[in-house]
mmCIF file with all atom_site columns, C-alpha atoms and ligand atoms in Angstrom:
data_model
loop_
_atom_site.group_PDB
_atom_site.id
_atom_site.type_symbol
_atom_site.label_atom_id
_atom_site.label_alt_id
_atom_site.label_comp_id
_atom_site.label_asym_id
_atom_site.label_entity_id
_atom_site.label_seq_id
_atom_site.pdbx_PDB_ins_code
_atom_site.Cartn_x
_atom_site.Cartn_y
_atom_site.Cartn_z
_atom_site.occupancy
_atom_site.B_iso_or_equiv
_atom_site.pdbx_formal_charge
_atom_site.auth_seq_id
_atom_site.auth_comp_id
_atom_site.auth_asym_id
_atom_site.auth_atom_id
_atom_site.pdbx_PDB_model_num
ATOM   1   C  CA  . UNK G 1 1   ? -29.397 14.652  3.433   1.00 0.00 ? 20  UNK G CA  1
ATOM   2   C  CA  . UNK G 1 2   ? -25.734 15.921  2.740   1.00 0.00 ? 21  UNK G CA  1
ATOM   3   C  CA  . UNK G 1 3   ? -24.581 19.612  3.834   1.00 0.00 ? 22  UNK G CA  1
ATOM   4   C  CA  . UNK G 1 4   ? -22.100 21.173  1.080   1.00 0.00 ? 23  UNK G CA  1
ATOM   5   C  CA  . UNK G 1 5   ? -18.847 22.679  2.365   1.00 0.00 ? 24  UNK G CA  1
ATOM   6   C  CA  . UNK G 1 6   ? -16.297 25.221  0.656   1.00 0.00 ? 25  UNK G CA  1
ATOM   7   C  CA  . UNK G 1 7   ? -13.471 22.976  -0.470  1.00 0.00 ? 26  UNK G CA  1
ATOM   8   C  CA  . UNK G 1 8   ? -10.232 23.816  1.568   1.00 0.00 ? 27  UNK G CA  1
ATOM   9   C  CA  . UNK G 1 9   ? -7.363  25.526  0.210   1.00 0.00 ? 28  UNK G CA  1
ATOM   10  C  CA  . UNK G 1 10  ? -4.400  23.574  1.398   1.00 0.00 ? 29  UNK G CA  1
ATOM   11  C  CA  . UNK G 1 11  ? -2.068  25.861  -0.376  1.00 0.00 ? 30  UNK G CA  1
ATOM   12  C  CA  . UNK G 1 12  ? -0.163  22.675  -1.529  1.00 0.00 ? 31  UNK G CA  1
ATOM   13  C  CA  . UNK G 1 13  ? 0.243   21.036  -4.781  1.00 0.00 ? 32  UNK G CA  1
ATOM   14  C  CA  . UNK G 1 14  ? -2.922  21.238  -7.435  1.00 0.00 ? 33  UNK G CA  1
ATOM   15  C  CA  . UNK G 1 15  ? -1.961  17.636  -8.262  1.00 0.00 ? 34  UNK G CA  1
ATOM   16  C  CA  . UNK G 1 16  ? -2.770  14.632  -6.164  1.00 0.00 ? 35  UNK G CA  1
ATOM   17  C  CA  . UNK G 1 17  ? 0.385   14.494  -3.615  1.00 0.00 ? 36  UNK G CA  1
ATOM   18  C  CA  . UNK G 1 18  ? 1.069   13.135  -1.000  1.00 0.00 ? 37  UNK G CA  1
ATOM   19  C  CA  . UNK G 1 19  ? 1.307   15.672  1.870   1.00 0.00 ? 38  UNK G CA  1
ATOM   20  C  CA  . UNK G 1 20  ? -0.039  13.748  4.994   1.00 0.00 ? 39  UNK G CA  1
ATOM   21  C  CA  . UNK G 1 21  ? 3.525   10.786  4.563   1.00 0.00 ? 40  UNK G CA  1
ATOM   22  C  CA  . UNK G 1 22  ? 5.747   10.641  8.439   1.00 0.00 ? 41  UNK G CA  1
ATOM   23  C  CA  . UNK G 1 23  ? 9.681   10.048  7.732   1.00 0.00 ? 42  UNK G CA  1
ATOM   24  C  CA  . UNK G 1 24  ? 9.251   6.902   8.056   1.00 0.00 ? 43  UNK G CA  1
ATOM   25  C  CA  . UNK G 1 25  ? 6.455   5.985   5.348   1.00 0.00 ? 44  UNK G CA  1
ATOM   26  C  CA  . UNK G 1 26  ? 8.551   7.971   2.800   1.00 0.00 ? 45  UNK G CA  1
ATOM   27  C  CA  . UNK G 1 27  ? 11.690  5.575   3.545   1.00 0.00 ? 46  UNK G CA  1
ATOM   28  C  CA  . UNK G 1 28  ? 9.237   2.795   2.516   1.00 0.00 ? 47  UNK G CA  1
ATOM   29  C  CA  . UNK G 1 29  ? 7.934   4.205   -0.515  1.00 0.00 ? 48  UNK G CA  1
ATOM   30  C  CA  . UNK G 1 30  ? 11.256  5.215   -1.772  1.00 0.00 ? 49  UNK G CA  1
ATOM   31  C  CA  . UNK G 1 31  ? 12.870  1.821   -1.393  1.00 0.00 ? 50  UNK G CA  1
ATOM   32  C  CA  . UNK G 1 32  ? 10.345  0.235   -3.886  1.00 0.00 ? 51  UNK G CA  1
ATOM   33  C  CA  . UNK G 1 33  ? 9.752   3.133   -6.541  1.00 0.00 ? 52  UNK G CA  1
ATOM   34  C  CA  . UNK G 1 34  ? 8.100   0.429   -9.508  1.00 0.00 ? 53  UNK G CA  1
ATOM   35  C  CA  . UNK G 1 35  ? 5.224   -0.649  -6.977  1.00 0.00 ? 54  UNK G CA  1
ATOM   36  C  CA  . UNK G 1 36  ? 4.814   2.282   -5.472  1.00 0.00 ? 55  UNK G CA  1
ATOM   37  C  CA  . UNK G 1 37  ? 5.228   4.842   -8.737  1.00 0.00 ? 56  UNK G CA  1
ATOM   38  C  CA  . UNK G 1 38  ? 1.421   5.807   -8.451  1.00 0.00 ? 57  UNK G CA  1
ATOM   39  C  CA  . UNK G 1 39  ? 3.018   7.937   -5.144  1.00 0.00 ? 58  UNK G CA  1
ATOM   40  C  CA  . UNK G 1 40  ? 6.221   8.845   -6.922  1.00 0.00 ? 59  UNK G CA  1
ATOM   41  C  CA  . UNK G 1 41  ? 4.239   9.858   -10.091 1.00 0.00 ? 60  UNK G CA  1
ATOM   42  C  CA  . UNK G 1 42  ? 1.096   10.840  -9.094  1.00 0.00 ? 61  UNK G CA  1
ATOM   43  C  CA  . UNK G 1 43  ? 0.167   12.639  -12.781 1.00 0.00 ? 62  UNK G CA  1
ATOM   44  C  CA  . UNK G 1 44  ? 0.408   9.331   -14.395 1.00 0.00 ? 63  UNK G CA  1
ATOM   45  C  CA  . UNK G 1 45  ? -1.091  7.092   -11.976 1.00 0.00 ? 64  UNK G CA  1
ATOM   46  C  CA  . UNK G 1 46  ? -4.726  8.153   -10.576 1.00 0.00 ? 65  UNK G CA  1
ATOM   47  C  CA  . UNK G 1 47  ? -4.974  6.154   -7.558  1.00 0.00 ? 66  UNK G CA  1
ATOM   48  C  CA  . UNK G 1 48  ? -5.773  6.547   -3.766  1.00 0.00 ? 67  UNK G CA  1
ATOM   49  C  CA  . UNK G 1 49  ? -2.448  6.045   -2.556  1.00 0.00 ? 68  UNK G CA  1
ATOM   50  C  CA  . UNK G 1 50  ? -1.257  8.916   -4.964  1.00 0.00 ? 69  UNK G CA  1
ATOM   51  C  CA  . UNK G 1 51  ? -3.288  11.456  -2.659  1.00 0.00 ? 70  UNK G CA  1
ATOM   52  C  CA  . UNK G 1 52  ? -3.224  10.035  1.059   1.00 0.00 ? 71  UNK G CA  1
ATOM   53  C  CA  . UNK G 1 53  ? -0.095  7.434   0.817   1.00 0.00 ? 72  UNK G CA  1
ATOM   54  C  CA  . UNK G 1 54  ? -0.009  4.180   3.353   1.00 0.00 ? 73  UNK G CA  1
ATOM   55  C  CA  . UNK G 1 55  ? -3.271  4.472   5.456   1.00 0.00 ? 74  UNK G CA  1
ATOM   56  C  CA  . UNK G 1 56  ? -2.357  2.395   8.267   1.00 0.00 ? 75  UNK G CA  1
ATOM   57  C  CA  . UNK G 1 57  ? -0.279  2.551   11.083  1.00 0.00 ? 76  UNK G CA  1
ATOM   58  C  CA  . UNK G 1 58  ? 3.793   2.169   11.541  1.00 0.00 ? 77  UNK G CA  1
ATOM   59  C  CA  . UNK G 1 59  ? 3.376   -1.150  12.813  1.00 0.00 ? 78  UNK G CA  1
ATOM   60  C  CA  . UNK G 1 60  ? 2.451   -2.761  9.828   1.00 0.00 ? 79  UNK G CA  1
ATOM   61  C  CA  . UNK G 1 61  ? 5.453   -0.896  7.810   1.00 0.00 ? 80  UNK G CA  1
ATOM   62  C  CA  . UNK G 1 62  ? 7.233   -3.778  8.084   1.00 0.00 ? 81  UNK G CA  1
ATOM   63  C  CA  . UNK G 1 63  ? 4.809   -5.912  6.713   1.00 0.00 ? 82  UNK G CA  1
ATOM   64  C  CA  . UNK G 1 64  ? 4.122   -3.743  3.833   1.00 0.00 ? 83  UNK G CA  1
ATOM   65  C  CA  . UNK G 1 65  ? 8.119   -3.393  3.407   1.00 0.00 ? 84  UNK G CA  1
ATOM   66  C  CA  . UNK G 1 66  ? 8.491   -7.214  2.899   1.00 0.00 ? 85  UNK G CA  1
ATOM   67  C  CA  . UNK G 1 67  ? 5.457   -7.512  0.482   1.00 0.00 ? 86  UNK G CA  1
ATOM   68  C  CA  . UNK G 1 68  ? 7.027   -4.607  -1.559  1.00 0.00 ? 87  UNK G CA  1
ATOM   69  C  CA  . UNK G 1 69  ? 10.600  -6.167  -1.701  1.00 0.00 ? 88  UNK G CA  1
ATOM   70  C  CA  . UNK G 1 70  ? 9.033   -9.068  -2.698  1.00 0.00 ? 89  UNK G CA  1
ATOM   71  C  CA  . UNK G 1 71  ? 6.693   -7.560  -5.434  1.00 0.00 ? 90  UNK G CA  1
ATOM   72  C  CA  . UNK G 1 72  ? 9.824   -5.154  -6.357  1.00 0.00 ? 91  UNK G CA  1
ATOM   73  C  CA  . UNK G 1 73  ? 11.761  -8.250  -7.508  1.00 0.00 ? 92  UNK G CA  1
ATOM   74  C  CA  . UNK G 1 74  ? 9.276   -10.066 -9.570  1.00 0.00 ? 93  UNK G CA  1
ATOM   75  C  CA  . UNK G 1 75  ? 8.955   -6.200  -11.215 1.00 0.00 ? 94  UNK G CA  1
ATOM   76  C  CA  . UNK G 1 76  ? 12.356  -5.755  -11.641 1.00 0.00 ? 95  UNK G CA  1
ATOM   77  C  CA  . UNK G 1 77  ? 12.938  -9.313  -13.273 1.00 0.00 ? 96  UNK G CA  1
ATOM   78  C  CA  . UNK G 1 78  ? 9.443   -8.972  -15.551 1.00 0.00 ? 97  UNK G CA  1
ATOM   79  C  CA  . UNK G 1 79  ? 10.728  -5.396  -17.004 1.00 0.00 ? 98  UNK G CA  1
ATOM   80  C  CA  . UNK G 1 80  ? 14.155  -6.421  -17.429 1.00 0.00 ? 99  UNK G CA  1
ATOM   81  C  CA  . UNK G 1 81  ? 12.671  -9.617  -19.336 1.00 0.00 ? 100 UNK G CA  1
ATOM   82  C  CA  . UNK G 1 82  ? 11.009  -7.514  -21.547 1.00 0.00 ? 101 UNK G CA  1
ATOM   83  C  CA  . UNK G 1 83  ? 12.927  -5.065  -22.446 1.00 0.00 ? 102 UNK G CA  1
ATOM   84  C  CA  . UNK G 1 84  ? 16.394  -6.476  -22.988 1.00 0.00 ? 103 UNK G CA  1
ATOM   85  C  CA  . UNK G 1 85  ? 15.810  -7.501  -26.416 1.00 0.00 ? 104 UNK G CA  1
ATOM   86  C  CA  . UNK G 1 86  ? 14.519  -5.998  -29.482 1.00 0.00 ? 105 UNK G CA  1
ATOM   87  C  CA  . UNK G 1 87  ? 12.278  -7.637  -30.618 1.00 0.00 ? 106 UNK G CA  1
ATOM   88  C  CA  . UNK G 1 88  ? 10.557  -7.747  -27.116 1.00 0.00 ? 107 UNK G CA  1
ATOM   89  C  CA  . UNK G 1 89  ? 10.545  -4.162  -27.357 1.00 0.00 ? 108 UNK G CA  1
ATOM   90  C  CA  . UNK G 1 90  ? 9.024   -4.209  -30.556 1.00 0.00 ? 109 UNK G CA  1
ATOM   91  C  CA  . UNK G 1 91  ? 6.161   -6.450  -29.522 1.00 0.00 ? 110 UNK G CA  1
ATOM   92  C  CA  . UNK G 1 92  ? 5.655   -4.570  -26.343 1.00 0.00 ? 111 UNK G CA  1
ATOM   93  C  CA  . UNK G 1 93  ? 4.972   -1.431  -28.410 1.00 0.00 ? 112 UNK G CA  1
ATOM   94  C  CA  . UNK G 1 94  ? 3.263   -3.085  -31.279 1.00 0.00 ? 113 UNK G CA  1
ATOM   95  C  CA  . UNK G 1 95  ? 1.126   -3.983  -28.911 1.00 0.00 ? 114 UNK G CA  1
ATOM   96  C  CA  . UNK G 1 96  ? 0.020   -0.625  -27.279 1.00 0.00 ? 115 UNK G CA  1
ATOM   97  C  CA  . UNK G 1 97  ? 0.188   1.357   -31.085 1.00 0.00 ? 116 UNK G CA  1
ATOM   98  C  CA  . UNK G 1 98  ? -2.806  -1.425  -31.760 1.00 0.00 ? 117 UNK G CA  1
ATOM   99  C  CA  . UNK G 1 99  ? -4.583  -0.943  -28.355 1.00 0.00 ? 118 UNK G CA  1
ATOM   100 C  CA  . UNK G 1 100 ? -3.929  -4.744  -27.390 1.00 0.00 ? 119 UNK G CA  1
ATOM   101 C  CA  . UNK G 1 101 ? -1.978  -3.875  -24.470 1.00 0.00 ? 120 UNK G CA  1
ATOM   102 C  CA  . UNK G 1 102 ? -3.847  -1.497  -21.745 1.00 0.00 ? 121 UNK G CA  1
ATOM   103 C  CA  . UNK G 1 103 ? -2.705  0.740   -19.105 1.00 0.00 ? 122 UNK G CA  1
ATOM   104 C  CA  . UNK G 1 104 ? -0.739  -0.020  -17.111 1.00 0.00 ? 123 UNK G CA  1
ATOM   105 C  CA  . UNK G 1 105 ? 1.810   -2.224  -18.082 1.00 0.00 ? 124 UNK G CA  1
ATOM   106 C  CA  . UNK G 1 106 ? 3.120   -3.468  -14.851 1.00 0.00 ? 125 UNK G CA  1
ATOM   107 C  CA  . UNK G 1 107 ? 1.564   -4.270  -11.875 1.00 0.00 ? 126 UNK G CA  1
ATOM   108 C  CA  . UNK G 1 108 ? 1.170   -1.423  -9.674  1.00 0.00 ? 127 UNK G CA  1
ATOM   109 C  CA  . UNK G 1 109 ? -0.052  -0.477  -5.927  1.00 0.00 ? 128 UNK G CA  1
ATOM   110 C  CA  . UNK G 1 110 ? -2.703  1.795   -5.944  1.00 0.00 ? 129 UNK G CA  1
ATOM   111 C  CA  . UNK G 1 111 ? -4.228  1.273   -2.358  1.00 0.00 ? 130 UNK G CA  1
ATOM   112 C  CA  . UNK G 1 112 ? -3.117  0.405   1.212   1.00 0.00 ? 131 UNK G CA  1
ATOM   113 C  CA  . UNK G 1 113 ? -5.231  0.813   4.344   1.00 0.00 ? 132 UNK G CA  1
ATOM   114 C  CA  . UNK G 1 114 ? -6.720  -0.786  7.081   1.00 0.00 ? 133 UNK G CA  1
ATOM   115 C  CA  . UNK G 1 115 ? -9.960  -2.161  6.788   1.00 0.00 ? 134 UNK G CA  1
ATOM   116 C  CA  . UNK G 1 116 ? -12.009 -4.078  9.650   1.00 0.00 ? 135 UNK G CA  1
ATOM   117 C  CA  . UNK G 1 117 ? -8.515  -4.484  11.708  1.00 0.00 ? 136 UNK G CA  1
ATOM   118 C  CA  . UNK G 1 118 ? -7.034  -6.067  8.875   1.00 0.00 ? 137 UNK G CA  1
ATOM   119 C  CA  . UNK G 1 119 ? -4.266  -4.870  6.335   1.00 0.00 ? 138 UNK G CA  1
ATOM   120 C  CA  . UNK G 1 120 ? -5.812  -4.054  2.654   1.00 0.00 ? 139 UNK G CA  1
ATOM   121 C  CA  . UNK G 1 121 ? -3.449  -3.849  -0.343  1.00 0.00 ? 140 UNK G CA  1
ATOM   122 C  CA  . UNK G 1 122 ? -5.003  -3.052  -3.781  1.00 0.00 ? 141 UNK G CA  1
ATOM   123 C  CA  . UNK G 1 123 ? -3.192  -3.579  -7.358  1.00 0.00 ? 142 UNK G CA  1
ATOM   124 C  CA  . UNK G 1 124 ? -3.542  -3.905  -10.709 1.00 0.00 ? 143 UNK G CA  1
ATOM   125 C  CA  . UNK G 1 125 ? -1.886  -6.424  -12.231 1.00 0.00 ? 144 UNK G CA  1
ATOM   126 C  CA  . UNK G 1 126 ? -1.470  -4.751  -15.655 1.00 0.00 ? 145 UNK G CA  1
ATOM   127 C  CA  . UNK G 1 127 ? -1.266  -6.560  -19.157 1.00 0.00 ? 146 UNK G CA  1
ATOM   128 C  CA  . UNK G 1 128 ? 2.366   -7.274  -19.316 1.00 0.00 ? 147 UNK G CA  1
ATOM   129 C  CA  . UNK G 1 129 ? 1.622   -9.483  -16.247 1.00 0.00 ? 148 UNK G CA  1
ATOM   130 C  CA  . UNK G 1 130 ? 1.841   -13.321 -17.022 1.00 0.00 ? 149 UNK G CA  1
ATOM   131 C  CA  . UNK G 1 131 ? -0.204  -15.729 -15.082 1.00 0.00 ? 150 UNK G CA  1
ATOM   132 C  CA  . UNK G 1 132 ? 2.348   -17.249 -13.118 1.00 0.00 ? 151 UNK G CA  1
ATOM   133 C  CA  . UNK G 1 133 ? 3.487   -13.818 -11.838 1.00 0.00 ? 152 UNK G CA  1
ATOM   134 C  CA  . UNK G 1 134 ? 0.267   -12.789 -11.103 1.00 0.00 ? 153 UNK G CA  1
ATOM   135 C  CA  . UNK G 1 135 ? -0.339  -15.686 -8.927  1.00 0.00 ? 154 UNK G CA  1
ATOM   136 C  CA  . UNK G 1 136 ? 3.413   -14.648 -6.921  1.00 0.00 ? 155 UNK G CA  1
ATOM   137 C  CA  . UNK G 1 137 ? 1.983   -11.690 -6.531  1.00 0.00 ? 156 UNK G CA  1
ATOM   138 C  CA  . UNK G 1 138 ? -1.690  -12.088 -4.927  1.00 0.00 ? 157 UNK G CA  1
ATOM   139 C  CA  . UNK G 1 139 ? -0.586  -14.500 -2.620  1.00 0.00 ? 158 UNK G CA  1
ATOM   140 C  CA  . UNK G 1 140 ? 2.398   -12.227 -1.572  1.00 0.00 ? 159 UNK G CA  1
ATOM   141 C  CA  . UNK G 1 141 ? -0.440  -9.845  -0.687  1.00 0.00 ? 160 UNK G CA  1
ATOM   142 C  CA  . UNK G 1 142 ? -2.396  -12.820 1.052   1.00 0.00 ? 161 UNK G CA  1
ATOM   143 C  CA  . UNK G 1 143 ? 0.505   -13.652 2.999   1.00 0.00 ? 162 UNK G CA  1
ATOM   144 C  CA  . UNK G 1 144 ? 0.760   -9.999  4.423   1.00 0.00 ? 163 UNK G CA  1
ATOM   145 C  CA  . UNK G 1 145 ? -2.662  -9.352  5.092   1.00 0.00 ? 164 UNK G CA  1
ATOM   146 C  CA  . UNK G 1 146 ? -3.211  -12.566 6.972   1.00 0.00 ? 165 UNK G CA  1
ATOM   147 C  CA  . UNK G 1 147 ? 0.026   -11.879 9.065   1.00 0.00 ? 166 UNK G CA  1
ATOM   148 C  CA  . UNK G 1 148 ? -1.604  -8.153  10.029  1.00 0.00 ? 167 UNK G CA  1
ATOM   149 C  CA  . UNK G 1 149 ? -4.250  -9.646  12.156  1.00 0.00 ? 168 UNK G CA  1
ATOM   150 C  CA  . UNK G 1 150 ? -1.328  -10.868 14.755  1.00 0.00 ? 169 UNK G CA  1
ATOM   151 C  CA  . UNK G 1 151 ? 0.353   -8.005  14.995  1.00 0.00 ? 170 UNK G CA  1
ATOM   152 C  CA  . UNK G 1 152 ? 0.104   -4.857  16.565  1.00 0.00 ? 171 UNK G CA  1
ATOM   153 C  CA  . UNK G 1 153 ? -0.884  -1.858  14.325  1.00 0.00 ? 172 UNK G CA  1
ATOM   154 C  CA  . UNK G 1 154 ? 0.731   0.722   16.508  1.00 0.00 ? 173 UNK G CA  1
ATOM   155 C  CA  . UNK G 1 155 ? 4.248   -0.586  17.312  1.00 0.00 ? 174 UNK G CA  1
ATOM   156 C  CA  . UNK G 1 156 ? 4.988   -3.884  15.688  1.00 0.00 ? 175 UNK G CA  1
ATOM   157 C  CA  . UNK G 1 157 ? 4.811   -5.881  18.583  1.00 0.00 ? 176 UNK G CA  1
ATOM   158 C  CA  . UNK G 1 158 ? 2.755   -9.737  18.730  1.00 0.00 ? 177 UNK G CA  1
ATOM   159 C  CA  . UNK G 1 159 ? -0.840  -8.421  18.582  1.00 0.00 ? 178 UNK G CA  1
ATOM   160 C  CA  . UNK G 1 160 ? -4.241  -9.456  18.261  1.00 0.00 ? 179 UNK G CA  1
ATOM   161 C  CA  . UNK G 1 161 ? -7.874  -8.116  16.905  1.00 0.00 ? 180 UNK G CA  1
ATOM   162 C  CA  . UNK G 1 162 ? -9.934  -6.487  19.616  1.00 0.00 ? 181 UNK G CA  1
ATOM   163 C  CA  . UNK G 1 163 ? -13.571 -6.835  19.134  1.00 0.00 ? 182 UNK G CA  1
ATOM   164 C  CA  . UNK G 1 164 ? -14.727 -4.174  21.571  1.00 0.00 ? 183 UNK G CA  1
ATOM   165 C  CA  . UNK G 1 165 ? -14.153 -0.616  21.357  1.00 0.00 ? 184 UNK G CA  1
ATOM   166 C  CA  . UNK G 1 166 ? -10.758 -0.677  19.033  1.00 0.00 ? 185 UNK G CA  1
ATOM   167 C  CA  . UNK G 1 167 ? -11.698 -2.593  16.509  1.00 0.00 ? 186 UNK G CA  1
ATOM   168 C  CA  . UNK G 1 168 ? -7.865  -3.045  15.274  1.00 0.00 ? 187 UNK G CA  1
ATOM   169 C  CA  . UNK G 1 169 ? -5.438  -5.457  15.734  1.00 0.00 ? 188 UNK G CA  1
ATOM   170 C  CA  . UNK G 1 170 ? -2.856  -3.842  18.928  1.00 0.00 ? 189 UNK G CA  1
ATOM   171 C  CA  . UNK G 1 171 ? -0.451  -5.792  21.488  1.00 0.00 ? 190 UNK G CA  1
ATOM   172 C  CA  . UNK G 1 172 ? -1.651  -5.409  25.731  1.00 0.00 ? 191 UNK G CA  1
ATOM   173 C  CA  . UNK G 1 173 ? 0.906   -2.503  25.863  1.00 0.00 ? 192 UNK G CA  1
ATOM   174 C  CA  . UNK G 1 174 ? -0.515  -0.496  23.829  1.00 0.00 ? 193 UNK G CA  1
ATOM   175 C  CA  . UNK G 1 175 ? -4.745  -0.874  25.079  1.00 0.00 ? 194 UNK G CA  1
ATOM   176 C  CA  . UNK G 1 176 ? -3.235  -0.486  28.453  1.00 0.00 ? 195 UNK G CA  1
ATOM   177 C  CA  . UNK G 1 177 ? -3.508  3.403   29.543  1.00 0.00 ? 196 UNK G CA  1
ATOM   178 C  CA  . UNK G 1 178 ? -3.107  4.236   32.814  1.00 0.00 ? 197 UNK G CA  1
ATOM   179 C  CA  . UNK G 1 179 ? -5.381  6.025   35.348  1.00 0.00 ? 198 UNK G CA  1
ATOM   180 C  CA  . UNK G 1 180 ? -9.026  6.648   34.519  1.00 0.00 ? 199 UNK G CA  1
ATOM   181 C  CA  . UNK G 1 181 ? -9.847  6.062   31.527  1.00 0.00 ? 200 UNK G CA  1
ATOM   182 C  CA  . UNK G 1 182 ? -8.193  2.498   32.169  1.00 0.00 ? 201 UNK G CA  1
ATOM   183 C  CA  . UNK G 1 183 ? -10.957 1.781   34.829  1.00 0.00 ? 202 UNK G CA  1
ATOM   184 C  CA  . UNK G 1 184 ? -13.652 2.982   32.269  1.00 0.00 ? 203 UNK G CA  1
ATOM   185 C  CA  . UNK G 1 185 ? -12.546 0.876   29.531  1.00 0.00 ? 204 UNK G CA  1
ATOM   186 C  CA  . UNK G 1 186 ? -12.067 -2.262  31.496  1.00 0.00 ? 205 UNK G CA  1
ATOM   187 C  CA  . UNK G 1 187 ? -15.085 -4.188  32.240  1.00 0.00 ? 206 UNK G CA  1
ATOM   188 C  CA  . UNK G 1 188 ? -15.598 -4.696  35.969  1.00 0.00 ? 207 UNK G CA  1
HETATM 189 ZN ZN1 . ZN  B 2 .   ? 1.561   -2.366  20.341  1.00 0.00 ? 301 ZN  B ZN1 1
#
């Protein structure tokens, strides 16, 4: 049983945008604009994080910063490789005229959120991609989501997964509130 609702007129952009990014998630996405050009170019790139952005919270921004540098420089090096000649540039496109190369070329981010307390980063590789690249890249992403489940979601800080009631990964500062609520929360 589902109950149908008018759709909401946000009076923004008829394109996928994103509208819902702080300051400080836009300073991340506009440091690394080749893995993140589904959000810079949102008409070319249908993905998730072309309408809602980074779905997590700022203390995982610096995790997601150094998997993006790192991703950013194996992009950087791969495009550079195949463009600078050419005859690279001729095989490149005699390669999509024929349909042998599919979108898209490069890898690209099209999801980040947090799933089950833990940091979840989705891309496609793309079929310019080789193996060896590939295999940077996923365990770049393996590396950051395994570091997400020590530390805190909320501000950065040492952290750990909390099984009851959160269900994400914070530091004691920030499950500590003060006054009743506390004394409801804490088992006696
Ligand atoms: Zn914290």
């Amino acid at each position: 049983m589902v109950k149908m609702v008018e759709p909401v007129d946000t009076e923004l952009h008829p394109q996928p945008r994103v509208w819902t990014l702080t300051y400080r998630q836009n300073e991340v996405l506009a440091k690394y604009p080749l893995f993140f050009r589904a959000v810079h170019f949102p008409w070319s790139y249908p993905a998730n994080i072309s309408h809602f952005g980074i779905l997590c919270g700022g203390g995982w921004y610096p995790i997601i910063e150094a998997l993006a540098r790192d991703v950013e420089c194996e992009l950087r090096a791969l495009l550079y490789d195949q463009l600078q000649l050419p005859d690279k540039v001729a095989a490149l496109e005699g390669a999509l005229a024929t349909g042998r190369v599919t979108f898209p070329i490069l890898p690209i981010c099209t999801d980040i959120s947090q799933v089950g307390g833990e940091l979840k980063v989705e891309l496609l590789l793309g079929s310019m991609c080789p193996a060896d690249i590939a295999e940077r890249i996923r365990s770049y992403i393996d590396i950051a989501e395994a570091s997400s489940r020590y530390i805190c979601e909320s501000c950065g800080r040492p952290g750990k997964y909390r099984e009851a009631y959160w269900r994400r990964v914070y530091c004691d500062d920030c499950t500590t509130p003060v006054g009743p609520l506390h004394q409801a929360l804490t088992p006696a």
